[in-house]
PDB file of C-alpha atoms and ligand atoms in Angstrom:
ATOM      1  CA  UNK A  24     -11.190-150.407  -2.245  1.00 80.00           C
ATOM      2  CA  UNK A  25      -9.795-148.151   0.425  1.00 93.00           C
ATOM      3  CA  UNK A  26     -11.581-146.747   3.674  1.00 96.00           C
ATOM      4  CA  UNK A  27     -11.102-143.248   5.192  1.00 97.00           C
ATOM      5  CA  UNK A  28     -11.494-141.657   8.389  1.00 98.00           C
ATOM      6  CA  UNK A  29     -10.230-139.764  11.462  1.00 98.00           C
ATOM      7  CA  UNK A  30     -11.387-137.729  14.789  1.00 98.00           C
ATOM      8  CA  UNK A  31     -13.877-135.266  15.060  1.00 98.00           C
ATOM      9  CA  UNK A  32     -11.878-132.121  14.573  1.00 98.00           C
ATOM     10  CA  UNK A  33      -9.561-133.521  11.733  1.00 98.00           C
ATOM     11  CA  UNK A  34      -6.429-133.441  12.833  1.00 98.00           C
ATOM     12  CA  UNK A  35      -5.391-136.785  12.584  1.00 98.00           C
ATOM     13  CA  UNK A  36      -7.199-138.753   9.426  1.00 98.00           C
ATOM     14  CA  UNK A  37      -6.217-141.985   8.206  1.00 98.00           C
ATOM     15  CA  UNK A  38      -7.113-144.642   5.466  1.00 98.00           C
ATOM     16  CA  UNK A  39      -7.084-147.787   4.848  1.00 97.00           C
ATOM     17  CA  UNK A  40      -5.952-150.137   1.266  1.00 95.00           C
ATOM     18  CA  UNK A  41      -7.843-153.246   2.085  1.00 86.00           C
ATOM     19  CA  UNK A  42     -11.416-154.402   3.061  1.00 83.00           C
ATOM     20  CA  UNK A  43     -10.658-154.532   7.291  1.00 86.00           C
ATOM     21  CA  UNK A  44     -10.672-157.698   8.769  1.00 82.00           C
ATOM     22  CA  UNK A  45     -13.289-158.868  11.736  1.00 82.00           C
ATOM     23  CA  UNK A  46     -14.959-156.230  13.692  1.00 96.00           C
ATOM     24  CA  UNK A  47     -16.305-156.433  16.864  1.00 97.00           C
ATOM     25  CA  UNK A  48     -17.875-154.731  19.746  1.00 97.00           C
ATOM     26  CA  UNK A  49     -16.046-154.906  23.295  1.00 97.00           C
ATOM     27  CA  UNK A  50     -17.935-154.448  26.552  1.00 97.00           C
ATOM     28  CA  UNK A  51     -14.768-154.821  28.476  1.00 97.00           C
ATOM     29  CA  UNK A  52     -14.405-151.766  31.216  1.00 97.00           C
ATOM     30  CA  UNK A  53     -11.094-150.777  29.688  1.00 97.00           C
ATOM     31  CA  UNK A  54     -13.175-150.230  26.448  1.00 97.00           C
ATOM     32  CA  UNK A  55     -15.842-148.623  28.391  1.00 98.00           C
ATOM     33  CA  UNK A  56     -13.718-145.883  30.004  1.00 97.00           C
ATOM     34  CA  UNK A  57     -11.526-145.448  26.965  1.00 98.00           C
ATOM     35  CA  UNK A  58     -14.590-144.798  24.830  1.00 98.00           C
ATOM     36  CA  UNK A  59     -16.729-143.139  27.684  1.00 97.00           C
ATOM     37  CA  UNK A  60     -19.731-145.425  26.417  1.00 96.00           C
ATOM     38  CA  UNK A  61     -21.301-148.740  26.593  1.00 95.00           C
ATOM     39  CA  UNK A  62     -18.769-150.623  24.542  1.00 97.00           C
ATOM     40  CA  UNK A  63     -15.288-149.907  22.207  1.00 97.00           C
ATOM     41  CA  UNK A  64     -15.913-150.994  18.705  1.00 98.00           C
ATOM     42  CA  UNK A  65     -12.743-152.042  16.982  1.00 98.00           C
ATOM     43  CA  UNK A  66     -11.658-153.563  13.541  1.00 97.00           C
ATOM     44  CA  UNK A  67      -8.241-155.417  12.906  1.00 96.00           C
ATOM     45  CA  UNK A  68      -6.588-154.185   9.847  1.00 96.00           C
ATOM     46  CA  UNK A  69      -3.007-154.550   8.865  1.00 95.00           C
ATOM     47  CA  UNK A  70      -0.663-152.257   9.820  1.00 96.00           C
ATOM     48  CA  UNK A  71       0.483-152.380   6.164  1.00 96.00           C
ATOM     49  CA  UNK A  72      -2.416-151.272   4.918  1.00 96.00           C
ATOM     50  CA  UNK A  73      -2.779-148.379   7.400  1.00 97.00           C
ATOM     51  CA  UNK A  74      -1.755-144.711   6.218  1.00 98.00           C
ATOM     52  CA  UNK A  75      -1.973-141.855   8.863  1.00 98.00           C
ATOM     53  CA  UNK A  76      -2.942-139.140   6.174  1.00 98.00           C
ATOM     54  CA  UNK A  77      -2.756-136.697   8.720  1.00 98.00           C
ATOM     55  CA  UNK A  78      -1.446-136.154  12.001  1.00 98.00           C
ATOM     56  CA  UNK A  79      -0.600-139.320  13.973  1.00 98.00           C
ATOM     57  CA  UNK A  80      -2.226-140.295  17.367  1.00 98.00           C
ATOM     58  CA  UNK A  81      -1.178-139.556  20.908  1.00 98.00           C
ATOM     59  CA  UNK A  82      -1.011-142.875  22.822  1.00 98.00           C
ATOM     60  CA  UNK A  83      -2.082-144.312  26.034  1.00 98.00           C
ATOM     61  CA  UNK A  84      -0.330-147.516  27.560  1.00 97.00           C
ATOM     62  CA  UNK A  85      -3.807-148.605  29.186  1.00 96.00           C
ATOM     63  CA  UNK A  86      -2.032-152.149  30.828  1.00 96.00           C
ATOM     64  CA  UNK A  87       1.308-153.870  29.271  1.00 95.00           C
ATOM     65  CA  UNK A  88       0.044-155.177  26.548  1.00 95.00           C
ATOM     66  CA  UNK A  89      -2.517-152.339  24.969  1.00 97.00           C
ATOM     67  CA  UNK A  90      -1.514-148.958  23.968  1.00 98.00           C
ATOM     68  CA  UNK A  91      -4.826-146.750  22.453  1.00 98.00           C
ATOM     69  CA  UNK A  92      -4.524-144.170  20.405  1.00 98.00           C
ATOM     70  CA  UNK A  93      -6.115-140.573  20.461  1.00 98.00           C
ATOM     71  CA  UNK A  94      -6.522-137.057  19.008  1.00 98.00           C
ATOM     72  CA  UNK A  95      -4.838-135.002  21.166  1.00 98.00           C
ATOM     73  CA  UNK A  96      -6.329-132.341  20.205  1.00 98.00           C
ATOM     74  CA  UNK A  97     -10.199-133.006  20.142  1.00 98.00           C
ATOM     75  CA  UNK A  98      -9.589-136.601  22.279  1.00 98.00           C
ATOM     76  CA  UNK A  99     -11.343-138.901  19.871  1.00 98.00           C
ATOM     77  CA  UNK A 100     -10.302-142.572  20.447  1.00 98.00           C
ATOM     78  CA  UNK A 101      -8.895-144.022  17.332  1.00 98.00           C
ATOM     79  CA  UNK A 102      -6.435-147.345  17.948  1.00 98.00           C
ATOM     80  CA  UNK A 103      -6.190-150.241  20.013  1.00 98.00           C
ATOM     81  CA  UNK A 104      -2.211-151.424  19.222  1.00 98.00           C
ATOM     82  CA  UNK A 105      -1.954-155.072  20.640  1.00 96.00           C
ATOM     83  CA  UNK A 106       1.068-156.638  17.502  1.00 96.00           C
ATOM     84  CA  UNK A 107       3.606-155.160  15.441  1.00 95.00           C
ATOM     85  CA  UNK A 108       1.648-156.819  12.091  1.00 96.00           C
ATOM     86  CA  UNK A 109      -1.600-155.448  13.031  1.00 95.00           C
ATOM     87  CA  UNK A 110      -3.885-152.711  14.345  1.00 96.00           C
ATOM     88  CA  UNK A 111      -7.668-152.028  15.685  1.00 97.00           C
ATOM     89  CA  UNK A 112      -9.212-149.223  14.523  1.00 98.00           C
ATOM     90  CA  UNK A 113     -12.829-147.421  16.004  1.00 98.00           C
ATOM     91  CA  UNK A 114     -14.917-148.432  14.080  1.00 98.00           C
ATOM     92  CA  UNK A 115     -17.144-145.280  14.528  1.00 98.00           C
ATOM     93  CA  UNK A 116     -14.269-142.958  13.097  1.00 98.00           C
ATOM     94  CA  UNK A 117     -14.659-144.201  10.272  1.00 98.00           C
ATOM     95  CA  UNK A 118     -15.850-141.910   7.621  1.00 97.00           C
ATOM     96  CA  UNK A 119     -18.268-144.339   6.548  1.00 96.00           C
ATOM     97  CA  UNK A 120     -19.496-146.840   9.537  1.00 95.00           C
ATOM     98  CA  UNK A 121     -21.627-148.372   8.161  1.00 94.00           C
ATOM     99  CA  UNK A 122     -19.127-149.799   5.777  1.00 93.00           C
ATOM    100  CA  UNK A 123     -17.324-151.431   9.106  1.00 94.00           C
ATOM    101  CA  UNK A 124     -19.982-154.226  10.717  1.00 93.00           C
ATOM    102  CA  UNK A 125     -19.363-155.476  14.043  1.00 95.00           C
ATOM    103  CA  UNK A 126     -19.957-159.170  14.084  1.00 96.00           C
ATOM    104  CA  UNK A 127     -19.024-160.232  16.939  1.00 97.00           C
ATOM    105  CA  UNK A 128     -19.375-159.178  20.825  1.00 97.00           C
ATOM    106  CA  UNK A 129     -16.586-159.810  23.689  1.00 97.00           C
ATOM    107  CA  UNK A 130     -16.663-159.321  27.232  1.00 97.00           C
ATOM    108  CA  UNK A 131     -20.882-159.227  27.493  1.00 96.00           C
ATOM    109  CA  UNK A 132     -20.247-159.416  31.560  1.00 96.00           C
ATOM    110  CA  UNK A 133     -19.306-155.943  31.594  1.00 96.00           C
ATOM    111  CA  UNK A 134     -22.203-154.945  29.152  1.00 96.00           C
ATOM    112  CA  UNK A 135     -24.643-153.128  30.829  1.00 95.00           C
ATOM    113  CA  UNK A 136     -28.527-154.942  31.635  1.00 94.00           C
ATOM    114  CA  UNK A 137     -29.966-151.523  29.338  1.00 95.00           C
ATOM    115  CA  UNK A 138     -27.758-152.194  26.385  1.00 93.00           C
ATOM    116  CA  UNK A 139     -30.297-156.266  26.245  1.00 90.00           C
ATOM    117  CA  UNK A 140     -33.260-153.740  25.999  1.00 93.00           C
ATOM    118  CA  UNK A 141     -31.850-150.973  23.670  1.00 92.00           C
ATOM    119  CA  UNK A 142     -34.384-151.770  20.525  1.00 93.00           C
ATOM    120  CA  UNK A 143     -37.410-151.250  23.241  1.00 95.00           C
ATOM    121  CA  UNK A 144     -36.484-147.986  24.542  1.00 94.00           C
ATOM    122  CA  UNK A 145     -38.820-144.879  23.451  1.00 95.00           C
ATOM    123  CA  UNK A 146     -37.499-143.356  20.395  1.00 94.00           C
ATOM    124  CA  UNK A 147     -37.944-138.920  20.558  1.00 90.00           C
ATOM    125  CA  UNK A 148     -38.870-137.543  17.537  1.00 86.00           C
ATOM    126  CA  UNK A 149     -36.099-136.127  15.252  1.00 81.00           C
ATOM    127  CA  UNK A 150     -35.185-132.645  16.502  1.00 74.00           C
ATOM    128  CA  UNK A 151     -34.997-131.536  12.713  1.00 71.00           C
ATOM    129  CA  UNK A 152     -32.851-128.131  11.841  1.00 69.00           C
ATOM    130  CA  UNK A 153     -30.564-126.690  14.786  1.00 66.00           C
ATOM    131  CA  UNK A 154     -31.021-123.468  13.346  1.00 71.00           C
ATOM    132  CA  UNK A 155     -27.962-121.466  15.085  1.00 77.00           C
ATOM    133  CA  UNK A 156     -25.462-124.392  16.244  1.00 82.00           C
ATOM    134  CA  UNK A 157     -22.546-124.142  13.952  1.00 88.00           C
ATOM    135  CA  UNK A 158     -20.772-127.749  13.621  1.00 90.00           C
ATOM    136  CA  UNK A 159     -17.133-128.160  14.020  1.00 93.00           C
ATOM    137  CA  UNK A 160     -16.752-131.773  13.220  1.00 94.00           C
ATOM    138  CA  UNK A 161     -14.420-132.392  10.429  1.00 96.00           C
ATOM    139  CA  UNK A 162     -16.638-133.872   7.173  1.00 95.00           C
ATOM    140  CA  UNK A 163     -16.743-136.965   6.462  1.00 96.00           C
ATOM    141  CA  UNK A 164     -14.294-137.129   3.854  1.00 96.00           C
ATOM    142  CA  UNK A 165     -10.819-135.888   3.450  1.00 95.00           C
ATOM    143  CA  UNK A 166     -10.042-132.465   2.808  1.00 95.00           C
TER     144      UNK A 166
HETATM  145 ZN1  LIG B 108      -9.021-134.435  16.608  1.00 56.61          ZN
HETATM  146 ZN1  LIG B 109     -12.245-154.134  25.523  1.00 56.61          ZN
END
Protein backbone atom coordinates (compact mmCIF):
# COMPACT_ATOMS: atom_id res chain seq x y z
CA UNK A 1 0.00 0.00 0.00
CA UNK A 2 1.39 3.44 -0.64
CA UNK A 3 0.19 6.92 0.83
CA UNK A 4 0.11 10.27 -1.05
CA UNK A 5 0.14 13.77 -0.25
CA UNK A 6 1.61 17.30 -0.34
CA UNK A 7 0.85 21.21 0.48
CA UNK A 8 -2.04 23.06 -0.28
CA UNK A 9 -1.12 24.57 -3.59
CA UNK A 10 0.69 21.39 -5.02
CA UNK A 11 3.86 22.18 -5.58
CA UNK A 12 5.63 19.85 -3.64
CA UNK A 13 3.66 16.23 -3.34
CA UNK A 14 5.10 13.22 -2.01
CA UNK A 15 4.26 9.46 -1.30
CA UNK A 16 4.95 7.01 0.65
CA UNK A 17 5.70 2.71 -0.08
CA UNK A 18 4.95 1.47 3.36
CA UNK A 19 2.17 1.65 6.06
CA UNK A 20 3.98 4.84 8.30
CA UNK A 21 5.17 4.01 11.49
CA UNK A 22 3.79 5.70 14.99
CA UNK A 23 2.04 8.93 14.77
CA UNK A 24 1.65 11.33 17.22
CA UNK A 25 0.47 14.70 18.18
CA UNK A 26 3.12 17.29 19.68
CA UNK A 27 2.07 20.19 21.89
CA UNK A 28 5.61 21.34 22.12
CA UNK A 29 5.85 25.37 21.31
CA UNK A 30 8.29 24.67 18.51
CA UNK A 31 5.39 22.56 17.01
CA UNK A 32 2.98 25.18 17.90
CA UNK A 33 4.65 28.07 16.04
CA UNK A 34 5.81 25.89 13.19
CA UNK A 35 2.25 24.75 12.59
CA UNK A 36 0.55 28.09 13.78
CA UNK A 37 -1.98 25.79 15.82
CA UNK A 38 -2.54 23.92 18.93
CA UNK A 39 -0.21 21.04 18.22
CA UNK A 40 2.26 19.54 15.11
CA UNK A 41 1.07 16.15 14.13
CA UNK A 42 3.86 14.03 12.77
CA UNK A 43 4.39 10.36 11.53
CA UNK A 44 7.89 8.57 11.30
CA UNK A 45 8.34 6.89 8.04
CA UNK A 46 11.52 5.76 6.46
CA UNK A 47 13.35 7.85 4.47
CA UNK A 48 13.52 4.88 2.05
CA UNK A 49 10.22 4.71 1.57
CA UNK A 50 9.76 8.47 0.99
CA UNK A 51 9.46 9.80 -2.76
CA UNK A 52 9.19 13.65 -3.27
CA UNK A 53 6.90 13.29 -6.45
CA UNK A 54 7.09 16.79 -6.86
CA UNK A 55 9.00 19.64 -5.86
CA UNK A 56 11.11 19.17 -2.70
CA UNK A 57 10.71 21.27 0.54
CA UNK A 58 12.39 24.45 1.65
CA UNK A 59 13.89 23.86 5.13
CA UNK A 60 14.08 25.51 8.41
CA UNK A 61 16.93 24.63 11.01
CA UNK A 62 14.39 25.35 14.00
CA UNK A 63 17.38 24.35 16.91
CA UNK A 64 20.54 21.93 16.08
CA UNK A 65 19.01 19.04 15.94
CA UNK A 66 15.49 19.68 13.87
CA UNK A 67 15.29 20.97 10.44
CA UNK A 68 11.25 21.30 9.15
CA UNK A 69 10.34 21.30 5.96
CA UNK A 70 7.94 23.66 3.92
CA UNK A 71 6.28 24.74 0.65
CA UNK A 72 7.86 27.64 -0.24
CA UNK A 73 5.54 28.61 -2.21
CA UNK A 74 2.09 28.29 -0.36
CA UNK A 75 4.13 27.69 3.29
CA UNK A 76 2.48 24.44 4.24
CA UNK A 77 4.55 22.56 6.90
CA UNK A 78 5.45 19.17 5.67
CA UNK A 79 8.76 17.48 7.59
CA UNK A 80 10.26 17.27 10.81
CA UNK A 81 14.08 15.76 9.79
CA UNK A 82 15.62 14.58 13.20
CA UNK A 83 18.05 11.03 11.47
CA UNK A 84 19.51 10.25 8.28
CA UNK A 85 17.26 6.68 8.29
CA UNK A 86 14.12 8.39 9.00
CA UNK A 87 11.61 11.22 8.56
CA UNK A 88 8.25 12.83 10.19
CA UNK A 89 5.79 13.74 8.01
CA UNK A 90 2.33 16.16 8.84
CA UNK A 91 0.16 14.11 9.23
CA UNK A 92 -2.62 16.51 7.97
CA UNK A 93 -0.91 16.74 4.41
CA UNK A 94 -1.67 13.77 3.85
CA UNK A 95 -4.04 13.18 1.07
CA UNK A 96 -5.94 10.92 3.12
CA UNK A 97 -5.68 11.74 7.11
CA UNK A 98 -7.61 9.79 8.22
CA UNK A 99 -5.52 6.94 7.01
CA UNK A 100 -2.57 8.45 9.46
CA UNK A 101 -3.91 8.06 13.40
CA UNK A 102 -2.17 9.85 16.00
CA UNK A 103 -1.75 7.59 18.96
CA UNK A 104 0.12 9.12 21.04
CA UNK A 105 0.50 12.82 22.62
CA UNK A 106 3.99 14.55 23.71
CA UNK A 107 4.69 17.63 25.41
CA UNK A 108 0.80 18.05 27.01
CA UNK A 109 2.47 21.08 29.25
CA UNK A 110 2.46 23.24 26.37
CA UNK A 111 -1.12 22.07 25.28
CA UNK A 112 -3.44 24.61 25.79
CA UNK A 113 -6.38 24.25 28.99
CA UNK A 114 -9.19 24.65 25.67
CA UNK A 115 -7.71 21.85 23.68
CA UNK A 116 -9.06 19.29 27.51
CA UNK A 117 -12.53 20.79 26.58
CA UNK A 118 -12.53 20.65 22.70
CA UNK A 119 -15.48 17.80 22.40
CA UNK A 120 -17.75 20.35 24.67
CA UNK A 121 -17.40 23.37 22.67
CA UNK A 122 -20.66 24.55 20.60
CA UNK A 123 -20.60 23.07 17.26
CA UNK A 124 -22.12 25.99 14.24
CA UNK A 125 -24.11 24.53 11.84
CA UNK A 126 -22.48 23.52 8.49
CA UNK A 127 -22.21 26.64 6.31
CA UNK A 128 -23.28 24.37 3.25
CA UNK A 129 -22.39 25.74 -0.53
CA UNK A 130 -19.88 28.85 -0.73
CA UNK A 131 -21.51 29.75 -3.76
CA UNK A 132 -18.74 32.24 -5.34
CA UNK A 133 -15.35 31.22 -3.43
CA UNK A 134 -13.28 29.48 -5.97
CA UNK A 135 -10.78 26.90 -4.15
CA UNK A 136 -7.18 26.81 -4.93
CA UNK A 137 -6.09 23.92 -2.86
CA UNK A 138 -4.47 21.26 -4.85
CA UNK A 139 -6.98 17.89 -4.82
CA UNK A 140 -6.45 15.40 -2.91
CA UNK A 141 -4.79 13.17 -5.17
CA UNK A 142 -1.98 13.50 -7.57
CA UNK A 143 -2.30 15.11 -10.73
ZN1 LIG B 1 2.66 24.60 -1.75
ZN1 LIG C 1 7.03 19.36 19.02
Amino acid sequence: MSLSGGCQCGAVRFRVERDPGRASICHCRMCQKAFAGPFGALVTVKVGDLTWTRGTPATFQSSDAIRRGFCAGCGTPLTFEWSAEQIDLAVFAFDDPSAVQPGVQLAVESRPDWMAHLAEMPVRPPMGPTGAVVSRQHPDHDT
